[in-house]
Amino acid sequence: MILWTRRTTRWRSIGFLRKGNGRRIRRLARPARGTTRRAIRRKGSGSTSSGGGYAMITMESLGTARSTGCPDAGGPHEAAATRAVIDWLGGSGRAYDAAGRVVSAHWSAHAVGMYGVSYNGTLPLAAAVTGRSALKTVIPMSAVSSWYDEYRANGLVVAPYTWQGEDADIHARIILSRTHPEVCAAAIDRLTREQDRVTGDYSAFWASRDYASKAGNIEASVFIVQGLRDWNVKTKQGTQLWDALGRHGVDRKLWLYDGDHGSANAPQFFPAMRRWIDHYIYDVDSGIEDEAAVTFEDADAAVVETASAWPVPGSAPATLPLAVGRPRTDTFVDNGRDVVAEELLEPSGHSLAYLSPALRSPARLSGTPRVTLDVSVDNRTAANLTALLVDYGPAGTDPVIVTRGWTDPQNRGSLTRSSPVTPGKTYRLGWDMQPQDHTFAPSHRLGVVVLSTDYDYTLRPLPGTQISVRPTSSTIRLPMVGGRAALNFHA
């Protein structure tokens, strides 16, 4: 990750250095003797900072590169290590060189910011929730706000972005790059035990890595950058943090881009980021506070909309039954161990699909859909349950999965304790899908597809689980801009 701090003297930017990890680090140099004090213009951005430039450093987290210690997958040790660097830059912590001599950050003005992508954007959040410090702002891009939601969903073990088997311990193994990595064997074995891939229950292990739940401790401002097509660090990570910050009155901004794991690419993004940094590090009026709180970037890296909130103003729930008419029971048999979800969007005995009539006019979804099913697992005491929201276009076009969500029926009463289901017993189960912002075009139909195993995401049990759904008493709640009136269907 990258930390920057306001300097006590004026410096000028002279270009970028490229580190071995591919990230660009701004290099700073003292101004020439006799240079007048003036605002610094960032080359090519067209924006002017009112401050005097920044000193920027990279931090190697526990167990990586030249650091000692062992990774703990966003846990308390990594948070404390990151906080130690902030405290050093803030003047309240100590640092030492290889010879054991104390090294002072005398050049720092004790105003620190952090940014990064993915894991490098997650550690700033881990540090921010430790409370008051010299940290003034963080910019997490595609960052984890709850590690439970990275590797679990409502009691189910869920993979990030089709990477079956990845979990907290695997993440730690991936980043472990220090010398003598074998000293971390016991630490990683502990992660394996405590993460609990057997039940998927929420526990103290996950609570210690749940930054969104600790948003009340954050005193730094937060500029969230989240991809709407990111199935690694899913949309819930950014939007639940956005909501939590709002509940606690933390200064916040949200940039939603129509892309997958990474960062925004619109030409307006980096100037906005710079204005944000200038405002919170130098405490100047950079204009960022007069700008909209939410920015939307499309798949072509163009800014297409701004809004004062997300979900966008006017979004309201529209609840629809999955089917109308006389009560009935629909049944399917799971074979998701062998078939991806995209091949189960048309009913074939291994899933159920419920489609709306065609739309007369565009309808925009903005928020978090929620499905509620009257459902039974007929021949086993445990099962995966998956729901997909699908955009069905005209005949001859491929349907598109808009979003999806998963749940473990064994966690129907508690996220912290599993309880076997009774075969054949009907339960009412409700769960959220991943938040999304999507417009359904005229003549398209909205569909809810129910399946069991989601090949790319859930664990893959042996096929044969029989699931029964009562569709007329089951519902989908859609956050539509304009509410129910926005769903103008053909008769």
GROMACS .gro file of C-alpha atoms in nm:
model
  491
    1MET     CA    1   0.000   0.000   0.000
    2ILE     CA    2   0.102   0.363  -0.028
    3LEU     CA    3   0.111   0.623   0.247
    4TRP     CA    4   0.164   0.991   0.192
    5THR     CA    5   0.223   1.270   0.437
    6ARG     CA    6   0.231   1.644   0.415
    7ARG     CA    7   0.585   1.774   0.431
    8THR     CA    8   0.705   2.055   0.653
    9THR     CA    9   0.886   2.215   0.356
   10ARG     CA   10   0.781   2.293   0.001
   11TRP     CA   11   0.863   2.022  -0.252
   12ARG     CA   12   0.793   1.992  -0.621
   13SER     CA   13   0.689   1.686  -0.819
   14ILE     CA   14   0.937   1.572  -1.084
   15GLY     CA   15   0.774   1.255  -1.212
   16PHE     CA   16   0.689   0.898  -1.131
   17LEU     CA   17   0.897   0.601  -1.028
   18ARG     CA   18   0.771   0.253  -1.103
   19LYS     CA   19   0.823   0.000  -0.827
   20GLY     CA   20   0.872  -0.370  -0.887
   21ASN     CA   21   0.505  -0.438  -0.809
   22GLY     CA   22   0.395  -0.216  -1.097
   23ARG     CA   23   0.248   0.061  -0.882
   24ARG     CA   24   0.346   0.418  -0.960
   25ILE     CA   25   0.505   0.610  -0.675
   26ARG     CA   26   0.538   0.985  -0.701
   27ARG     CA   27   0.895   1.101  -0.652
   28LEU     CA   28   0.946   1.434  -0.482
   29ALA     CA   29   1.242   1.671  -0.488
   30ARG     CA   30   1.324   1.993  -0.311
   31PRO     CA   31   1.255   2.308  -0.515
   32ALA     CA   32   1.550   2.489  -0.663
   33ARG     CA   33   1.713   2.746  -0.440
   34GLY     CA   34   1.522   3.071  -0.456
   35THR     CA   35   1.201   2.920  -0.592
   36THR     CA   36   0.897   3.118  -0.478
   37ARG     CA   37   0.622   2.957  -0.272
   38ARG     CA   38   0.340   2.883  -0.510
   39ALA     CA   39   0.069   2.628  -0.575
   40ILE     CA   40   0.181   2.304  -0.734
   41ARG     CA   41   0.020   2.199  -1.060
   42ARG     CA   42   0.010   1.827  -1.127
   43LYS     CA   43   0.132   1.764  -1.479
   44GLY     CA   44  -0.145   1.660  -1.713
   45SER     CA   45  -0.424   1.674  -1.454
   46GLY     CA   46  -0.528   2.033  -1.501
   47SER     CA   47  -0.579   2.062  -1.126
   48THR     CA   48  -0.392   2.278  -0.883
   49SER     CA   49  -0.320   2.182  -0.524
   50SER     CA   50  -0.317   2.448  -0.260
   51GLY     CA   51  -0.064   2.257  -0.054
   52GLY     CA   52   0.307   2.204  -0.083
   53GLY     CA   53   0.334   1.850  -0.215
   54TYR     CA   54   0.364   1.513  -0.046
   55ALA     CA   55   0.623   1.265   0.066
   56MET     CA   56   0.510   0.915  -0.033
   57ILE     CA   57   0.630   0.580   0.097
   58THR     CA   58   0.539   0.217   0.046
   59MET     CA   59   0.486  -0.020   0.336
   60GLU     CA   60   0.561  -0.392   0.328
   61SER     CA   61   0.306  -0.564   0.549
   62LEU     CA   62   0.376  -0.841   0.798
   63GLY     CA   63   0.541  -1.143   0.642
   64THR     CA   64   0.594  -0.980   0.304
   65ALA     CA   65   0.920  -0.892   0.126
   66ARG     CA   66   1.165  -0.751   0.383
   67SER     CA   67   0.919  -0.737   0.675
   68THR     CA   68   0.927  -0.983   0.959
   69GLY     CA   69   0.625  -1.129   1.135
   70CYS     CA   70   0.351  -1.335   0.970
   71PRO     CA   71   0.037  -1.241   0.776
   72ASP     CA   72  -0.294  -1.274   0.957
   73ALA     CA   73  -0.533  -1.197   0.671
   74GLY     CA   74  -0.646  -0.849   0.769
   75GLY     CA   75  -0.649  -0.935   1.137
   76PRO     CA   76  -0.542  -0.743   1.448
   77HIS     CA   77  -0.169  -0.793   1.393
   78GLU     CA   78  -0.174  -0.644   1.043
   79ALA     CA   79  -0.390  -0.357   1.167
   80ALA     CA   80  -0.144  -0.286   1.448
   81ALA     CA   81   0.154  -0.302   1.212
   82THR     CA   82  -0.008  -0.055   0.973
   83ARG     CA   83  -0.104   0.172   1.261
   84ALA     CA   84   0.259   0.167   1.381
   85VAL     CA   85   0.371   0.322   1.052
   86ILE     CA   86   0.103   0.590   1.081
   87ASP     CA   87   0.208   0.667   1.437
   88TRP     CA   88   0.570   0.702   1.326
   89LEU     CA   89   0.470   0.949   1.056
   90GLY     CA   90   0.246   1.120   1.311
   91GLY     CA   91   0.526   1.168   1.561
   92SER     CA   92   0.396   0.936   1.833
   93GLY     CA   93   0.567   0.613   1.727
   94ARG     CA   94   0.925   0.493   1.690
   95ALA     CA   95   1.105   0.333   1.400
   96TYR     CA   96   1.449   0.177   1.376
   97ASP     CA   97   1.698   0.114   1.101
   98ALA     CA   98   1.876  -0.218   1.038
   99ALA     CA   99   2.141  -0.129   1.297
  100GLY     CA  100   1.881  -0.063   1.565
  101ARG     CA  101   1.915   0.315   1.560
  102VAL     CA  102   1.603   0.525   1.609
  103VAL     CA  103   1.489   0.692   1.287
  104SER     CA  104   1.278   1.004   1.307
  105ALA     CA  105   1.022   1.121   1.049
  106HIS     CA  106   1.116   1.482   1.130
  107TRP     CA  107   1.015   1.585   0.780
  108SER     CA  108   0.651   1.483   0.832
  109ALA     CA  109   0.388   1.740   0.928
  110HIS     CA  110   0.188   1.462   1.100
  111ALA     CA  111  -0.097   1.453   0.848
  112VAL     CA  112  -0.113   1.108   0.684
  113GLY     CA  113  -0.322   0.955   0.407
  114MET     CA  114  -0.330   0.606   0.255
  115TYR     CA  115  -0.453   0.450  -0.066
  116GLY     CA  116  -0.428   0.119  -0.244
  117VAL     CA  117  -0.608  -0.140  -0.454
  118SER     CA  118  -0.749  -0.470  -0.325
  119TYR     CA  119  -0.548  -0.594  -0.024
  120ASN     CA  120  -0.337  -0.278  -0.041
  121GLY     CA  121  -0.660  -0.081  -0.006
  122THR     CA  122  -0.787  -0.304   0.273
  123LEU     CA  123  -0.506  -0.245   0.523
  124PRO     CA  124  -0.580   0.130   0.535
  125LEU     CA  125  -0.932   0.040   0.654
  126ALA     CA  126  -0.787  -0.197   0.915
  127ALA     CA  127  -0.575   0.092   1.043
  128ALA     CA  128  -0.857   0.346   1.025
  129VAL     CA  129  -1.084   0.149   1.259
  130THR     CA  130  -0.817   0.155   1.532
  131GLY     CA  131  -0.934   0.508   1.614
  132ARG     CA  132  -0.784   0.855   1.634
  133SER     CA  133  -0.439   0.894   1.484
  134ALA     CA  134  -0.249   1.106   1.235
  135LEU     CA  135  -0.446   0.933   0.959
  136LYS     CA  136  -0.659   1.199   0.790
  137THR     CA  137  -0.798   1.017   0.488
  138VAL     CA  138  -0.800   0.678   0.316
  139ILE     CA  139  -0.888   0.584  -0.042
  140PRO     CA  140  -0.973   0.211  -0.051
  141MET     CA  141  -1.013   0.080  -0.406
  142SER     CA  142  -1.176  -0.261  -0.452
  143ALA     CA  143  -1.104  -0.313  -0.083
  144VAL     CA  144  -1.244  -0.558   0.172
  145SER     CA  145  -1.462  -0.403   0.443
  146SER     CA  146  -1.556  -0.741   0.597
  147TRP     CA  147  -1.346  -1.053   0.548
  148TYR     CA  148  -1.647  -1.268   0.633
  149ASP     CA  149  -1.823  -1.127   0.328
  150GLU     CA  150  -1.515  -1.196   0.119
  151TYR     CA  151  -1.516  -1.570   0.193
  152ARG     CA  152  -1.865  -1.640   0.332
  153ALA     CA  153  -2.228  -1.551   0.260
  154ASN     CA  154  -2.505  -1.610   0.512
  155GLY     CA  155  -2.332  -1.920   0.647
  156LEU     CA  156  -2.209  -2.059   0.314
  157VAL     CA  157  -1.844  -2.085   0.220
  158VAL     CA  158  -1.822  -1.872  -0.096
  159ALA     CA  159  -1.521  -1.825  -0.323
  160PRO     CA  160  -1.405  -1.488  -0.453
  161TYR     CA  161  -1.426  -1.463  -0.832
  162THR     CA  162  -1.438  -1.836  -0.909
  163TRP     CA  163  -1.118  -1.907  -0.715
  164GLN     CA  164  -1.249  -2.217  -0.545
  165GLY     CA  165  -1.066  -2.306  -0.227
  166GLU     CA  166  -0.930  -1.960  -0.152
  167ASP     CA  167  -0.984  -1.853   0.209
  168ALA     CA  168  -0.810  -1.646   0.473
  169ASP     CA  169  -0.531  -1.900   0.512
  170ILE     CA  170  -0.471  -1.926   0.137
  171HIS     CA  171  -0.461  -1.548   0.113
  172ALA     CA  172  -0.191  -1.544   0.382
  173ARG     CA  173   0.008  -1.809   0.199
  174ILE     CA  174  -0.013  -1.611  -0.125
  175ILE     CA  175   0.130  -1.292   0.023
  176LEU     CA  176   0.387  -1.466   0.245
  177SER     CA  177   0.714  -1.361   0.083
  178ARG     CA  178   0.949  -1.287   0.372
  179THR     CA  179   1.277  -1.467   0.423
  180HIS     CA  180   1.239  -1.794   0.612
  181PRO     CA  181   0.864  -1.823   0.550
  182GLU     CA  182   0.863  -2.155   0.734
  183VAL     CA  183   0.851  -1.966   1.066
  184CYS     CA  184   0.490  -1.873   0.979
  185ALA     CA  185   0.365  -2.233   0.953
  186ALA     CA  186   0.199  -2.229   1.296
  187ALA     CA  187   0.038  -1.888   1.233
  188ILE     CA  188  -0.115  -2.004   0.907
  189ASP     CA  189  -0.229  -2.332   1.062
  190ARG     CA  190  -0.412  -2.122   1.320
  191LEU     CA  191  -0.586  -1.929   1.042
  192THR     CA  192  -0.696  -2.259   0.888
  193ARG     CA  193  -0.851  -2.375   1.215
  194GLU     CA  194  -1.018  -2.051   1.312
  195GLN     CA  195  -1.164  -1.959   0.973
  196ASP     CA  196  -1.386  -2.273   0.994
  197ARG     CA  197  -1.472  -2.393   0.646
  198VAL     CA  198  -1.694  -2.664   0.797
  199THR     CA  199  -1.984  -2.455   0.932
  200GLY     CA  200  -1.928  -2.116   0.766
  201ASP     CA  201  -2.056  -1.950   1.083
  202TYR     CA  202  -1.971  -1.593   1.180
  203SER     CA  203  -1.731  -1.598   1.475
  204ALA     CA  204  -1.486  -1.388   1.675
  205PHE     CA  205  -1.232  -1.462   1.403
  206TRP     CA  206  -1.446  -1.284   1.146
  207ALA     CA  207  -1.565  -1.011   1.384
  208SER     CA  208  -1.204  -0.901   1.436
  209ARG     CA  209  -1.179  -0.854   1.059
  210ASP     CA  210  -1.514  -0.674   1.015
  211TYR     CA  211  -1.419  -0.311   0.955
  212ALA     CA  212  -1.763  -0.198   0.843
  213SER     CA  213  -1.904  -0.291   1.185
  214LYS     CA  214  -1.635  -0.070   1.344
  215ALA     CA  215  -1.698   0.233   1.124
  216GLY     CA  216  -1.786   0.437   1.432
  217ASN     CA  217  -1.417   0.429   1.525
  218ILE     CA  218  -1.309   0.591   1.198
  219GLU     CA  219  -1.204   0.955   1.224
  220ALA     CA  220  -1.039   0.978   0.882
  221SER     CA  221  -1.239   1.064   0.572
  222VAL     CA  222  -1.301   0.776   0.328
  223PHE     CA  223  -1.315   0.788  -0.054
  224ILE     CA  224  -1.450   0.447  -0.164
  225VAL     CA  225  -1.385   0.315  -0.515
  226GLN     CA  226  -1.589   0.007  -0.608
  227GLY     CA  227  -1.638  -0.189  -0.929
  228LEU     CA  228  -1.996  -0.287  -1.011
  229ARG     CA  229  -1.874  -0.602  -1.191
  230ASP     CA  230  -1.620  -0.703  -0.928
  231TRP     CA  231  -1.686  -1.063  -0.821
  232ASN     CA  232  -1.361  -1.087  -0.628
  233VAL     CA  233  -1.419  -0.805  -0.380
  234LYS     CA  234  -1.792  -0.796  -0.438
  235THR     CA  235  -2.007  -0.484  -0.446
  236LYS     CA  236  -2.131  -0.538  -0.091
  237GLN     CA  237  -1.782  -0.459   0.035
  238GLY     CA  238  -1.795  -0.102  -0.089
  239THR     CA  239  -2.163  -0.029  -0.037
  240GLN     CA  240  -2.190  -0.165   0.317
  241LEU     CA  241  -1.894   0.051   0.414
  242TRP     CA  242  -2.061   0.348   0.246
  243ASP     CA  243  -2.377   0.287   0.450
  244ALA     CA  244  -2.186   0.238   0.775
  245LEU     CA  245  -1.988   0.558   0.728
  246GLY     CA  246  -2.311   0.747   0.668
  247ARG     CA  247  -2.466   0.614   0.988
  248HIS     CA  248  -2.169   0.742   1.186
  249GLY     CA  249  -2.131   1.078   1.014
  250VAL     CA  250  -1.790   1.006   0.862
  251ASP     CA  251  -1.692   1.224   0.564
  252ARG     CA  252  -1.725   1.000   0.259
  253LYS     CA  253  -1.729   0.984  -0.119
  254LEU     CA  254  -1.820   0.693  -0.347
  255TRP     CA  255  -1.697   0.628  -0.701
  256LEU     CA  256  -1.880   0.339  -0.871
  257TYR     CA  257  -1.726   0.220  -1.196
  258ASP     CA  258  -1.870  -0.033  -1.440
  259GLY     CA  259  -1.580  -0.276  -1.428
  260ASP     CA  260  -1.424  -0.564  -1.243
  261HIS     CA  261  -1.150  -0.585  -0.981
  262GLY     CA  262  -0.915  -0.288  -0.989
  263SER     CA  263  -0.979   0.085  -0.991
  264ALA     CA  264  -1.155   0.362  -1.176
  265ASN     CA  265  -1.011   0.475  -1.510
  266ALA     CA  266  -1.205   0.786  -1.607
  267PRO     CA  267  -0.979   1.088  -1.674
  268GLN     CA  268  -1.170   1.276  -1.403
  269PHE     CA  269  -1.084   1.021  -1.133
  270PHE     CA  270  -0.725   1.107  -1.043
  271PRO     CA  271  -0.786   1.484  -1.035
  272ALA     CA  272  -1.081   1.418  -0.801
  273MET     CA  273  -0.859   1.198  -0.588
  274ARG     CA  274  -0.599   1.474  -0.572
  275ARG     CA  275  -0.859   1.735  -0.470
  276TRP     CA  276  -0.976   1.497  -0.197
  277ILE     CA  277  -0.623   1.449  -0.066
  278ASP     CA  278  -0.545   1.820  -0.076
  279HIS     CA  279  -0.859   1.901   0.120
  280TYR     CA  280  -0.802   1.652   0.399
  281ILE     CA  281  -0.423   1.662   0.424
  282TYR     CA  282  -0.371   2.037   0.377
  283ASP     CA  283  -0.712   2.146   0.508
  284VAL     CA  284  -0.771   2.366   0.205
  285ASP     CA  285  -1.076   2.443  -0.006
  286SER     CA  286  -1.001   2.233  -0.313
  287GLY     CA  287  -1.364   2.233  -0.431
  288ILE     CA  288  -1.417   1.865  -0.353
  289GLU     CA  289  -1.676   1.939  -0.086
  290ASP     CA  290  -1.892   2.117  -0.345
  291GLU     CA  291  -1.895   1.812  -0.573
  292ALA     CA  292  -2.150   1.531  -0.575
  293ALA     CA  293  -2.097   1.257  -0.318
  294VAL     CA  294  -2.138   0.975  -0.572
  295THR     CA  295  -1.987   0.943  -0.919
  296PHE     CA  296  -2.074   0.681  -1.181
  297GLU     CA  297  -1.821   0.573  -1.443
  298ASP     CA  298  -1.933   0.356  -1.735
  299ALA     CA  299  -1.756   0.065  -1.903
  300ASP     CA  300  -1.587   0.306  -2.144
  301ALA     CA  301  -1.425   0.495  -1.855
  302ALA     CA  302  -1.653   0.796  -1.900
  303VAL     CA  303  -1.823   0.974  -1.612
  304VAL     CA  304  -2.192   0.950  -1.697
  305GLU     CA  305  -2.371   1.056  -1.381
  306THR     CA  306  -2.332   1.204  -1.037
  307ALA     CA  307  -2.570   1.173  -0.744
  308SER     CA  308  -2.609   1.290  -0.388
  309ALA     CA  309  -2.650   0.938  -0.251
  310TRP     CA  310  -2.645   0.568  -0.326
  311PRO     CA  311  -2.883   0.398  -0.381
  312VAL     CA  312  -2.970   0.695  -0.600
  313PRO     CA  313  -3.247   0.924  -0.476
  314GLY     CA  314  -3.591   0.792  -0.570
  315SER     CA  315  -3.499   0.427  -0.530
  316ALA     CA  316  -3.776   0.247  -0.342
  317PRO     CA  317  -3.859  -0.121  -0.286
  318ALA     CA  318  -4.091  -0.301  -0.526
  319THR     CA  319  -4.194  -0.645  -0.402
  320LEU     CA  320  -4.319  -0.900  -0.655
  321PRO     CA  321  -4.432  -1.260  -0.612
  322LEU     CA  322  -4.230  -1.514  -0.807
  323ALA     CA  323  -4.553  -1.651  -0.952
  324VAL     CA  324  -4.925  -1.576  -0.940
  325GLY     CA  325  -5.228  -1.802  -0.945
  326ARG     CA  326  -5.312  -2.106  -0.738
  327PRO     CA  327  -5.056  -2.220  -0.481
  328ARG     CA  328  -4.819  -2.483  -0.617
  329THR     CA  329  -4.486  -2.649  -0.547
  330ASP     CA  330  -4.199  -2.653  -0.798
  331THR     CA  331  -3.909  -2.895  -0.756
  332PHE     CA  332  -3.560  -2.936  -0.900
  333VAL     CA  333  -3.258  -3.157  -0.838
  334ASP     CA  334  -2.913  -3.004  -0.792
  335ASN     CA  335  -2.633  -3.079  -1.038
  336GLY     CA  336  -2.434  -2.757  -0.995
  337ARG     CA  337  -2.121  -2.956  -0.919
  338ASP     CA  338  -2.089  -3.014  -1.293
  339VAL     CA  339  -2.267  -2.715  -1.455
  340VAL     CA  340  -2.204  -2.339  -1.430
  341ALA     CA  341  -2.494  -2.113  -1.340
  342GLU     CA  342  -2.502  -1.958  -1.688
  343GLU     CA  343  -2.618  -2.296  -1.821
  344LEU     CA  344  -2.904  -2.314  -1.570
  345LEU     CA  345  -3.089  -1.996  -1.667
  346GLU     CA  346  -3.347  -2.192  -1.865
  347PRO     CA  347  -3.540  -2.455  -1.663
  348SER     CA  348  -3.409  -2.806  -1.721
  349GLY     CA  349  -3.495  -2.989  -1.402
  350HIS     CA  350  -3.185  -2.857  -1.225
  351SER     CA  351  -3.307  -2.503  -1.150
  352LEU     CA  352  -3.625  -2.295  -1.143
  353ALA     CA  353  -3.678  -1.973  -1.338
  354TYR     CA  354  -3.952  -1.715  -1.280
  355LEU     CA  355  -3.983  -1.437  -1.540
  356SER     CA  356  -4.181  -1.115  -1.543
  357PRO     CA  357  -4.374  -0.988  -1.845
  358ALA     CA  358  -4.174  -0.770  -2.085
  359LEU     CA  359  -4.111  -0.410  -1.986
  360ARG     CA  360  -4.273  -0.125  -2.175
  361SER     CA  361  -4.006   0.126  -2.067
  362PRO     CA  362  -3.660   0.127  -1.908
  363ALA     CA  363  -3.647   0.035  -1.541
  364ARG     CA  364  -3.345   0.111  -1.322
  365LEU     CA  365  -3.247  -0.099  -1.023
  366SER     CA  366  -3.030   0.079  -0.765
  367GLY     CA  367  -2.960  -0.094  -0.437
  368THR     CA  368  -2.974  -0.442  -0.285
  369PRO     CA  369  -3.230  -0.696  -0.411
  370ARG     CA  370  -3.364  -0.944  -0.158
  371VAL     CA  371  -3.529  -1.278  -0.223
  372THR     CA  372  -3.763  -1.455   0.020
  373LEU     CA  373  -3.846  -1.820  -0.048
  374ASP     CA  374  -4.081  -2.070   0.102
  375VAL     CA  375  -3.851  -2.364   0.042
  376SER     CA  376  -3.773  -2.715   0.158
  377VAL     CA  377  -3.470  -2.941   0.124
  378ASP     CA  378  -3.644  -3.270   0.057
  379ASN     CA  379  -3.381  -3.540   0.095
  380ARG     CA  380  -3.086  -3.397   0.292
  381THR     CA  381  -3.015  -3.207   0.613
  382ALA     CA  382  -2.799  -2.942   0.444
  383ALA     CA  383  -2.786  -2.768   0.106
  384ASN     CA  384  -2.661  -2.465  -0.083
  385LEU     CA  385  -2.926  -2.215  -0.190
  386THR     CA  386  -2.853  -1.965  -0.466
  387ALA     CA  387  -3.072  -1.696  -0.622
  388LEU     CA  388  -2.987  -1.508  -0.942
  389LEU     CA  389  -3.143  -1.189  -1.076
  390VAL     CA  390  -3.134  -1.216  -1.454
  391ASP     CA  391  -3.195  -0.973  -1.741
  392TYR     CA  392  -3.369  -1.165  -2.023
  393GLY     CA  393  -3.356  -0.984  -2.357
  394PRO     CA  394  -3.554  -1.055  -2.675
  395ALA     CA  395  -3.548  -1.398  -2.833
  396GLY     CA  396  -3.210  -1.485  -2.972
  397THR     CA  397  -3.010  -1.288  -2.714
  398ASP     CA  398  -2.826  -1.438  -2.420
  399PRO     CA  399  -2.965  -1.366  -2.074
  400VAL     CA  400  -2.736  -1.173  -1.840
  401ILE     CA  401  -2.692  -1.241  -1.470
  402VAL     CA  402  -2.731  -0.901  -1.305
  403THR     CA  403  -2.651  -1.012  -0.951
  404ARG     CA  404  -2.668  -1.316  -0.726
  405GLY     CA  405  -2.683  -1.416  -0.361
  406TRP     CA  406  -2.636  -1.727  -0.149
  407THR     CA  407  -2.749  -1.867   0.184
  408ASP     CA  408  -2.709  -2.171   0.405
  409PRO     CA  409  -3.046  -2.299   0.532
  410GLN     CA  410  -2.863  -2.425   0.840
  411ASN     CA  411  -2.808  -2.061   0.941
  412ARG     CA  412  -3.174  -1.970   0.907
  413GLY     CA  413  -3.198  -1.866   1.271
  414SER     CA  414  -2.848  -1.738   1.344
  415LEU     CA  415  -2.539  -1.637   1.153
  416THR     CA  416  -2.326  -1.765   1.441
  417ARG     CA  417  -2.476  -2.112   1.481
  418SER     CA  418  -2.570  -2.380   1.228
  419SER     CA  419  -2.868  -2.612   1.278
  420PRO     CA  420  -2.949  -2.904   1.043
  421VAL     CA  421  -3.266  -2.870   0.837
  422THR     CA  422  -3.546  -3.122   0.863
  423PRO     CA  423  -3.586  -3.294   0.525
  424GLY     CA  424  -3.916  -3.202   0.361
  425LYS     CA  425  -3.998  -2.922   0.606
  426THR     CA  426  -4.083  -2.585   0.450
  427TYR     CA  427  -3.887  -2.288   0.581
  428ARG     CA  428  -3.924  -1.922   0.498
  429LEU     CA  429  -3.574  -1.802   0.411
  430GLY     CA  430  -3.476  -1.452   0.306
  431TRP     CA  431  -3.137  -1.325   0.192
  432ASP     CA  432  -2.981  -1.035   0.008
  433MET     CA  433  -2.819  -1.050  -0.331
  434GLN     CA  434  -2.510  -0.844  -0.406
  435PRO     CA  435  -2.591  -0.471  -0.440
  436GLN     CA  436  -2.612  -0.348  -0.797
  437ASP     CA  437  -2.704  -0.056  -1.023
  438HIS     CA  438  -2.851  -0.177  -1.351
  439THR     CA  439  -3.106  -0.059  -1.607
  440PHE     CA  440  -3.338  -0.312  -1.773
  441ALA     CA  441  -3.418  -0.207  -2.128
  442PRO     CA  442  -3.767  -0.194  -2.285
  443SER     CA  443  -3.890  -0.535  -2.402
  444HIS     CA  444  -3.661  -0.709  -2.152
  445ARG     CA  445  -3.791  -0.929  -1.875
  446LEU     CA  446  -3.673  -0.959  -1.517
  447GLY     CA  447  -3.606  -1.312  -1.401
  448VAL     CA  448  -3.533  -1.484  -1.071
  449VAL     CA  449  -3.352  -1.815  -1.105
  450VAL     CA  450  -3.330  -2.047  -0.804
  451LEU     CA  451  -3.061  -2.313  -0.795
  452SER     CA  452  -2.864  -2.494  -0.531
  453THR     CA  453  -2.490  -2.517  -0.604
  454ASP     CA  454  -2.336  -2.218  -0.781
  455TYR     CA  455  -2.039  -2.381  -0.954
  456ASP     CA  456  -1.812  -2.077  -0.956
  457TYR     CA  457  -1.878  -1.966  -0.599
  458THR     CA  458  -2.023  -2.217  -0.351
  459LEU     CA  459  -1.881  -2.544  -0.234
  460ARG     CA  460  -1.970  -2.830  -0.470
  461PRO     CA  461  -2.140  -3.119  -0.288
  462LEU     CA  462  -2.236  -3.439  -0.462
  463PRO     CA  463  -2.538  -3.388  -0.691
  464GLY     CA  464  -2.885  -3.513  -0.610
  465THR     CA  465  -3.015  -3.266  -0.350
  466GLN     CA  466  -3.386  -3.208  -0.415
  467ILE     CA  467  -3.521  -2.858  -0.349
  468SER     CA  468  -3.888  -2.755  -0.353
  469VAL     CA  469  -4.010  -2.395  -0.379
  470ARG     CA  470  -4.360  -2.252  -0.326
  471PRO     CA  471  -4.343  -1.966  -0.578
  472THR     CA  472  -4.677  -1.794  -0.517
  473SER     CA  473  -4.581  -1.719  -0.156
  474SER     CA  474  -4.217  -1.641  -0.240
  475THR     CA  475  -4.107  -1.290  -0.337
  476ILE     CA  476  -3.833  -1.075  -0.481
  477ARG     CA  477  -3.785  -0.724  -0.343
  478LEU     CA  478  -3.626  -0.494  -0.598
  479PRO     CA  479  -3.490  -0.145  -0.521
  480MET     CA  480  -3.627   0.037  -0.827
  481VAL     CA  481  -3.584   0.405  -0.907
  482GLY     CA  482  -3.946   0.515  -0.895
  483GLY     CA  483  -4.052   0.214  -0.688
  484ARG     CA  484  -4.320  -0.024  -0.811
  485ALA     CA  485  -4.446   0.228  -1.067
  486ALA     CA  486  -4.116   0.196  -1.255
  487LEU     CA  487  -4.201  -0.162  -1.348
  488ASN     CA  488  -4.431  -0.091  -1.638
  489PHE     CA  489  -4.500  -0.436  -1.777
  490HIS     CA  490  -4.693  -0.538  -2.085
  491ALA     CA  491  -5.018  -0.705  -1.996
   0.00000   0.00000   0.00000
